[in-house]
Amino acid sequence: MSKVSMVLNGKAVSADVEDRTLLVSFIREVRQLTGTHVGCDTSQCGACVVHVDGKAVKSCTMLAAQADGAEVLTIEGLAGDSGLHPIQAAFREHHGLQCGFCTPGMVMSALDMINRHGPGNLDEQTIRHELEGNICRCTGYHNIVKAIKAASDQMAGMAQAAE
Amino acid sequence: MYETNYHRAGSVADAVRMLTEAEDGKFLAGGQTLLPTMKQRLAAPSDLVDITKIPDMKGIREEGNQIVIGAATPHAEVAASALVKSRLPGLATLAGGIGDPAVRHMGTIGGSIANNDPAADYPAALVGLGASVTTSKRTLAAEDFFIGMFDTALDEDEIVISVAFPAAEKSAYAKYPNPASRYAMAGVFVARHADGSVRVAVTGAGQSGVFRVDGMEDALAANWSPEAVAEMSLDSSNMLHDVHGSARYRANLVTVMAKRAVAAAG
């Protein structure tokens, strides 16, 4: 057992857990944040993607202990007081989900790619390539790609308006 | 996963001590192979020594005519490095094609080469560029470091500290990824150095891991063009054959990837 502490969605949390505890188990079972999903459990599907220190990672393939001292952001930390995050809103607007199981990971990967490429700098080909680690078995990806493109462009507009 | 004890090392000496004190310890880098293996209970180390927070093992720098990459540097950082992109574009392409974006944020160059998966990408770059590997004990040429499938020259308590790549005049990497796993079915790294020497290193296809193709190196040294290797057929007797592809299929993929790599290098 070790004490693991992190800043989870802006809030300092800590718990004594077995060293083998995966980050996704810490988030879902210890912290009861069940928005982060476990799909394949073999690092293929991306349903468990969260951000650790600002970078997308598969939380089923990382120990909670590895994230000790880190800032972790999950799907629950995205929406602000004023409502859905622009990426969440775009997924709703463009029907970027059907069953919704992969959606938390898709949204977190979308935010990661927009952060890295810069808002407004994503084209369809780049988005599809960037989504290699996220599997959706319902949509055929078309509306997910559209939603991410729309969110990226909208966030570029918001960044411009803020300047 | 069986229970294990997690330790975080602050220095290389610290890490070696922690491993020596453990009953059956393993170094943990990005964990993108080790943790899935432990989850399947194919590995059950009593202790994990996290070596990714050691300052000496991080970052990318230029030293003379070499690009030196710390062993704990994740693939995403190598792929995005302006220095790597300008001096060794083939290496940047290779790092940017490993796994997927989330895996690239965790997986490290040191972890990848220490594991020496026969379908991993990095071994092709190390052998293709004639890199040297500095460990906690010594410095080795890449070809002496990789011994065979999942086998390296590393001792149990030896840590990869950094990898030094000589800058090449031209370099490129082309791989045919397995559609599901993204591991290389065949990946070919080509490099031409300022003295005109050429190296061709292949990963994913060989039964004993990374290997060089002398015939292609000679042909490309004489004529640096995709046509020089386009008609070459490789002996398939030492190629991998499994559910993903036969040995002959892989031998053919090597030729196709070599052609593409030379074309990409320009």
Short mmCIF file of C-alpha atoms in Angstrom, two decimals, chain B:
data_model
loop_
_atom_site.label_atom_id
_atom_site.label_comp_id
_atom_site.label_asym_id
_atom_site.label_seq_id
_atom_site.Cartn_x
_atom_site.Cartn_y
_atom_site.Cartn_z
CA MET B 1 -2.14 -7.97 -12.05
CA TYR B 2 -0.40 -9.52 -9.04
CA GLU B 3 0.58 -7.22 -6.19
CA THR B 4 3.84 -5.37 -6.65
CA ASN B 5 5.78 -2.63 -4.86
CA TYR B 6 6.27 0.68 -6.63
CA HIS B 7 9.41 2.75 -6.08
CA ARG B 8 10.34 6.04 -7.71
CA ALA B 9 14.06 6.57 -8.30
CA GLY B 10 15.55 10.06 -8.17
CA SER B 11 18.91 9.13 -9.65
CA VAL B 12 20.51 6.29 -11.60
CA ALA B 13 22.43 5.13 -8.50
CA ASP B 14 19.17 5.20 -6.55
CA ALA B 15 17.45 3.06 -9.19
CA VAL B 16 20.22 0.44 -9.27
CA ARG B 17 20.18 0.22 -5.46
CA MET B 18 16.38 -0.17 -5.36
CA LEU B 19 16.51 -2.92 -7.95
CA THR B 20 19.36 -4.75 -6.22
CA GLU B 21 17.46 -4.70 -2.93
CA ALA B 22 14.29 -6.10 -4.51
CA GLU B 23 13.52 -9.79 -4.57
CA ASP B 24 12.58 -9.86 -8.24
CA GLY B 25 12.50 -6.28 -9.42
CA LYS B 26 12.08 -4.66 -12.81
CA PHE B 27 12.77 -1.17 -14.08
CA LEU B 28 9.60 0.64 -15.13
CA ALA B 29 9.91 3.20 -17.93
CA GLY B 30 6.73 4.29 -19.75
CA GLY B 31 5.18 0.93 -18.94
CA GLN B 32 3.32 0.62 -22.23
CA THR B 33 4.54 -2.95 -22.67
CA LEU B 34 5.41 -3.97 -19.11
CA LEU B 35 2.07 -3.01 -17.53
CA PRO B 36 -0.09 -4.84 -20.12
CA THR B 37 2.21 -7.86 -19.66
CA MET B 38 1.71 -7.69 -15.89
CA LYS B 39 -2.05 -7.30 -16.31
CA GLN B 40 -2.06 -10.55 -18.26
CA ARG B 41 0.00 -12.08 -15.47
CA LEU B 42 2.73 -12.97 -17.94
CA ALA B 43 5.11 -11.02 -15.71
CA ALA B 44 4.92 -10.61 -11.95
CA PRO B 45 7.85 -8.55 -10.65
CA SER B 46 7.91 -8.14 -6.87
CA ASP B 47 9.02 -4.55 -7.29
CA LEU B 48 8.86 -1.85 -9.96
CA VAL B 49 11.51 0.87 -10.00
CA ASP B 50 10.22 3.90 -11.91
CA ILE B 51 13.15 5.47 -13.79
CA THR B 52 11.22 8.12 -15.71
CA LYS B 53 11.72 10.90 -13.16
CA ILE B 54 15.53 10.82 -13.25
CA PRO B 55 16.74 14.22 -14.55
CA ASP B 56 19.92 12.78 -16.20
CA MET B 57 17.78 10.57 -18.42
CA LYS B 58 15.57 13.24 -19.96
CA GLY B 59 15.70 15.53 -22.95
CA ILE B 60 17.19 15.88 -26.41
CA ARG B 61 20.43 17.74 -27.13
CA GLU B 62 23.03 18.21 -29.84
CA GLU B 63 26.59 17.18 -29.01
CA GLY B 64 29.00 17.82 -31.85
CA ASN B 65 27.70 15.88 -34.81
CA GLN B 66 25.36 13.76 -32.68
CA ILE B 67 21.81 14.02 -31.41
CA VAL B 68 21.68 12.62 -27.88
CA ILE B 69 18.30 11.50 -26.54
CA GLY B 70 17.78 10.71 -22.85
CA ALA B 71 16.40 7.21 -22.31
CA ALA B 72 13.32 8.47 -20.43
CA THR B 73 12.29 10.77 -23.29
CA PRO B 74 8.82 9.84 -24.57
CA HIS B 75 8.18 9.15 -28.25
CA ALA B 76 5.93 12.23 -28.56
CA GLU B 77 8.82 14.49 -27.55
CA VAL B 78 11.19 12.93 -30.10
CA ALA B 79 8.53 13.22 -32.82
CA ALA B 80 7.88 16.91 -32.03
CA SER B 81 11.52 17.96 -31.51
CA ALA B 82 12.61 20.70 -33.94
CA LEU B 83 16.21 19.47 -33.59
CA VAL B 84 15.33 15.86 -34.51
CA LYS B 85 13.05 16.98 -37.35
CA SER B 86 15.79 19.09 -38.93
CA ARG B 87 18.77 16.75 -38.42
CA LEU B 88 17.20 13.28 -38.52
CA PRO B 89 13.75 13.52 -40.14
CA GLY B 90 13.55 9.73 -40.43
CA LEU B 91 13.84 9.42 -36.66
CA ALA B 92 11.08 12.00 -36.07
CA THR B 93 8.78 10.14 -38.49
CA LEU B 94 9.54 6.85 -36.78
CA ALA B 95 8.83 8.17 -33.27
CA GLY B 96 5.59 9.81 -34.48
CA GLY B 97 4.34 6.49 -35.83
CA ILE B 98 4.75 4.37 -32.72
CA GLY B 99 1.46 3.16 -31.23
CA ASP B 100 -0.98 6.06 -30.93
CA PRO B 101 -0.82 9.57 -29.41
CA ALA B 102 -1.59 8.43 -25.84
CA VAL B 103 0.98 5.62 -26.00
CA ARG B 104 3.55 8.08 -27.39
CA HIS B 105 3.06 10.34 -24.35
CA MET B 106 4.14 7.52 -22.03
CA GLY B 107 6.41 5.15 -23.97
CA THR B 108 10.12 5.97 -23.92
CA ILE B 109 13.05 5.27 -26.22
CA GLY B 110 15.00 3.55 -23.42
CA GLY B 111 12.09 1.30 -22.52
CA SER B 112 11.50 0.38 -26.12
CA ILE B 113 15.06 -0.65 -26.88
CA ALA B 114 15.53 -2.44 -23.55
CA ASN B 115 12.49 -4.56 -24.39
CA ASN B 116 13.68 -5.17 -27.99
CA ASP B 117 10.34 -6.35 -29.31
CA PRO B 118 11.06 -7.78 -32.79
CA ALA B 119 8.27 -5.56 -34.18
CA ALA B 120 9.26 -2.36 -32.35
CA ASP B 121 10.29 0.62 -34.48
CA TYR B 122 13.26 2.12 -32.60
CA PRO B 123 15.74 -0.75 -33.16
CA ALA B 124 15.64 0.02 -36.91
CA ALA B 125 16.62 3.65 -36.29
CA LEU B 126 19.45 2.76 -33.92
CA VAL B 127 20.98 0.20 -36.26
CA GLY B 128 20.15 2.22 -39.40
CA LEU B 129 21.90 5.31 -38.07
CA GLY B 130 24.75 3.49 -36.33
CA ALA B 131 23.75 4.87 -32.92
CA SER B 132 25.50 4.12 -29.65
CA VAL B 133 23.76 3.26 -26.39
CA THR B 134 25.11 4.58 -23.09
CA THR B 135 24.08 2.57 -20.04
CA SER B 136 24.81 2.81 -16.33
CA LYS B 137 27.86 0.61 -17.00
CA ARG B 138 29.22 1.24 -20.53
CA THR B 139 28.68 2.49 -24.07
CA LEU B 140 27.74 0.00 -26.76
CA ALA B 141 27.25 0.13 -30.52
CA ALA B 142 23.58 -0.49 -31.39
CA GLU B 143 24.45 -3.70 -33.23
CA ASP B 144 26.12 -5.07 -30.11
CA PHE B 145 23.21 -3.95 -27.92
CA PHE B 146 20.45 -5.87 -29.72
CA ILE B 147 21.05 -9.60 -29.29
CA GLY B 148 17.83 -11.22 -30.50
CA MET B 149 14.10 -11.39 -29.98
CA PHE B 150 13.32 -9.58 -26.67
CA ASP B 151 17.02 -9.92 -25.83
CA THR B 152 19.68 -7.24 -25.35
CA ALA B 153 23.20 -7.01 -23.93
CA LEU B 154 21.79 -5.38 -20.77
CA ASP B 155 22.44 -6.97 -17.39
CA GLU B 156 19.49 -7.22 -14.99
CA ASP B 157 20.67 -4.18 -13.01
CA GLU B 158 21.85 -2.13 -16.00
CA ILE B 159 19.91 0.95 -17.14
CA VAL B 160 19.94 2.65 -20.52
CA ILE B 161 20.84 6.31 -19.88
CA SER B 162 20.86 7.77 -23.38
CA VAL B 163 21.14 7.02 -27.08
CA ALA B 164 23.47 9.02 -29.37
CA PHE B 165 22.56 9.22 -33.06
CA PRO B 166 25.14 10.48 -35.56
CA ALA B 167 23.50 13.08 -37.79
CA ALA B 168 22.95 11.67 -41.30
CA GLU B 169 22.85 13.42 -44.65
CA LYS B 170 19.55 11.71 -45.47
CA SER B 171 17.32 9.48 -43.41
CA ALA B 172 13.82 8.07 -43.66
CA TYR B 173 11.66 5.33 -42.23
CA ALA B 174 8.76 3.50 -43.84
CA LYS B 175 6.69 0.87 -42.13
CA TYR B 176 3.73 -1.28 -42.90
CA PRO B 177 1.84 -1.30 -39.61
CA ASN B 178 -0.28 -4.18 -38.47
CA PRO B 179 -3.77 -2.69 -38.89
CA ALA B 180 -4.80 -3.60 -35.33
CA SER B 181 -1.70 -3.24 -33.16
CA ARG B 182 0.25 -0.66 -35.23
CA TYR B 183 3.38 -2.69 -34.65
CA ALA B 184 5.56 -3.01 -37.74
CA MET B 185 4.85 -5.95 -40.05
CA ALA B 186 7.97 -4.63 -41.72
CA GLY B 187 9.72 -1.35 -41.03
CA VAL B 188 12.75 -0.17 -42.96
CA PHE B 189 15.10 2.64 -41.90
CA VAL B 190 17.46 3.98 -44.56
CA ALA B 191 20.28 6.44 -43.95
CA ARG B 192 23.01 7.96 -46.07
CA HIS B 193 25.95 9.50 -44.27
CA ALA B 194 28.21 12.34 -45.43
CA ASP B 195 30.96 9.87 -46.42
CA GLY B 196 28.54 8.19 -48.85
CA SER B 197 28.04 5.08 -46.72
CA VAL B 198 24.50 3.71 -46.59
CA ARG B 199 22.67 1.68 -43.98
CA VAL B 200 19.43 -0.23 -44.34
CA ALA B 201 17.95 -1.67 -41.14
CA VAL B 202 14.80 -3.75 -40.94
CA THR B 203 12.46 -4.33 -38.02
CA GLY B 204 9.25 -6.35 -37.68
CA ALA B 205 10.18 -8.91 -40.30
CA GLY B 206 13.14 -10.87 -38.92
CA GLN B 207 12.96 -13.83 -36.58
CA SER B 208 15.83 -12.47 -34.49
CA GLY B 209 14.77 -8.85 -34.43
CA VAL B 210 16.45 -5.98 -36.27
CA PHE B 211 18.86 -6.78 -39.12
CA ARG B 212 20.77 -5.01 -41.91
CA VAL B 213 20.43 -5.80 -45.61
CA ASP B 214 23.91 -5.75 -47.16
CA GLY B 215 22.67 -6.14 -50.73
CA MET B 216 20.44 -3.09 -50.44
CA GLU B 217 23.16 -1.05 -48.76
CA ASP B 218 25.59 -1.77 -51.62
CA ALA B 219 22.98 -1.06 -54.28
CA LEU B 220 21.97 2.24 -52.65
CA ALA B 221 25.59 3.32 -52.10
CA ALA B 222 26.08 2.94 -55.87
CA ASN B 223 22.73 4.46 -56.83
CA TRP B 224 20.61 6.28 -54.22
CA SER B 225 17.19 5.80 -55.76
CA PRO B 226 14.08 3.70 -55.09
CA GLU B 227 14.73 1.83 -58.35
CA ALA B 228 18.02 0.50 -56.97
CA VAL B 229 16.15 -1.73 -54.51
CA ALA B 230 12.77 -2.12 -56.27
CA GLU B 231 13.52 -5.48 -57.84
CA MET B 232 15.39 -7.06 -54.95
CA SER B 233 13.88 -10.15 -53.43
CA LEU B 234 15.06 -11.14 -49.99
CA ASP B 235 15.64 -14.61 -48.64
CA SER B 236 12.55 -15.39 -46.54
CA SER B 237 14.02 -18.26 -44.53
CA ASN B 238 14.77 -16.02 -41.52
CA MET B 239 11.57 -13.98 -41.70
CA LEU B 240 8.78 -14.11 -39.12
CA HIS B 241 5.72 -16.09 -40.10
CA ASP B 242 2.56 -15.91 -38.02
CA VAL B 243 -1.17 -15.28 -38.21
CA HIS B 244 -0.48 -11.74 -39.48
CA GLY B 245 1.60 -12.73 -42.48
CA SER B 246 3.80 -15.38 -44.03
CA ALA B 247 7.58 -15.20 -44.29
CA ARG B 248 7.41 -14.59 -48.06
CA TYR B 249 4.86 -11.81 -47.55
CA ARG B 250 7.14 -10.13 -45.04
CA ALA B 251 10.17 -10.50 -47.31
CA ASN B 252 8.25 -8.72 -50.04
CA LEU B 253 7.10 -6.01 -47.62
CA VAL B 254 10.73 -5.27 -46.76
CA THR B 255 11.49 -4.49 -50.41
CA VAL B 256 8.39 -2.32 -50.74
CA MET B 257 9.14 -0.42 -47.52
CA ALA B 258 12.79 0.05 -48.51
CA LYS B 259 11.65 1.57 -51.80
CA ARG B 260 9.23 3.90 -50.00
CA ALA B 261 11.85 4.91 -47.42
CA VAL B 262 14.40 5.86 -50.08
CA ALA B 263 11.74 7.82 -51.96
CA ALA B 264 10.78 9.64 -48.74
CA ALA B 265 14.43 10.45 -47.97
CA GLY B 266 14.73 12.14 -51.37
#
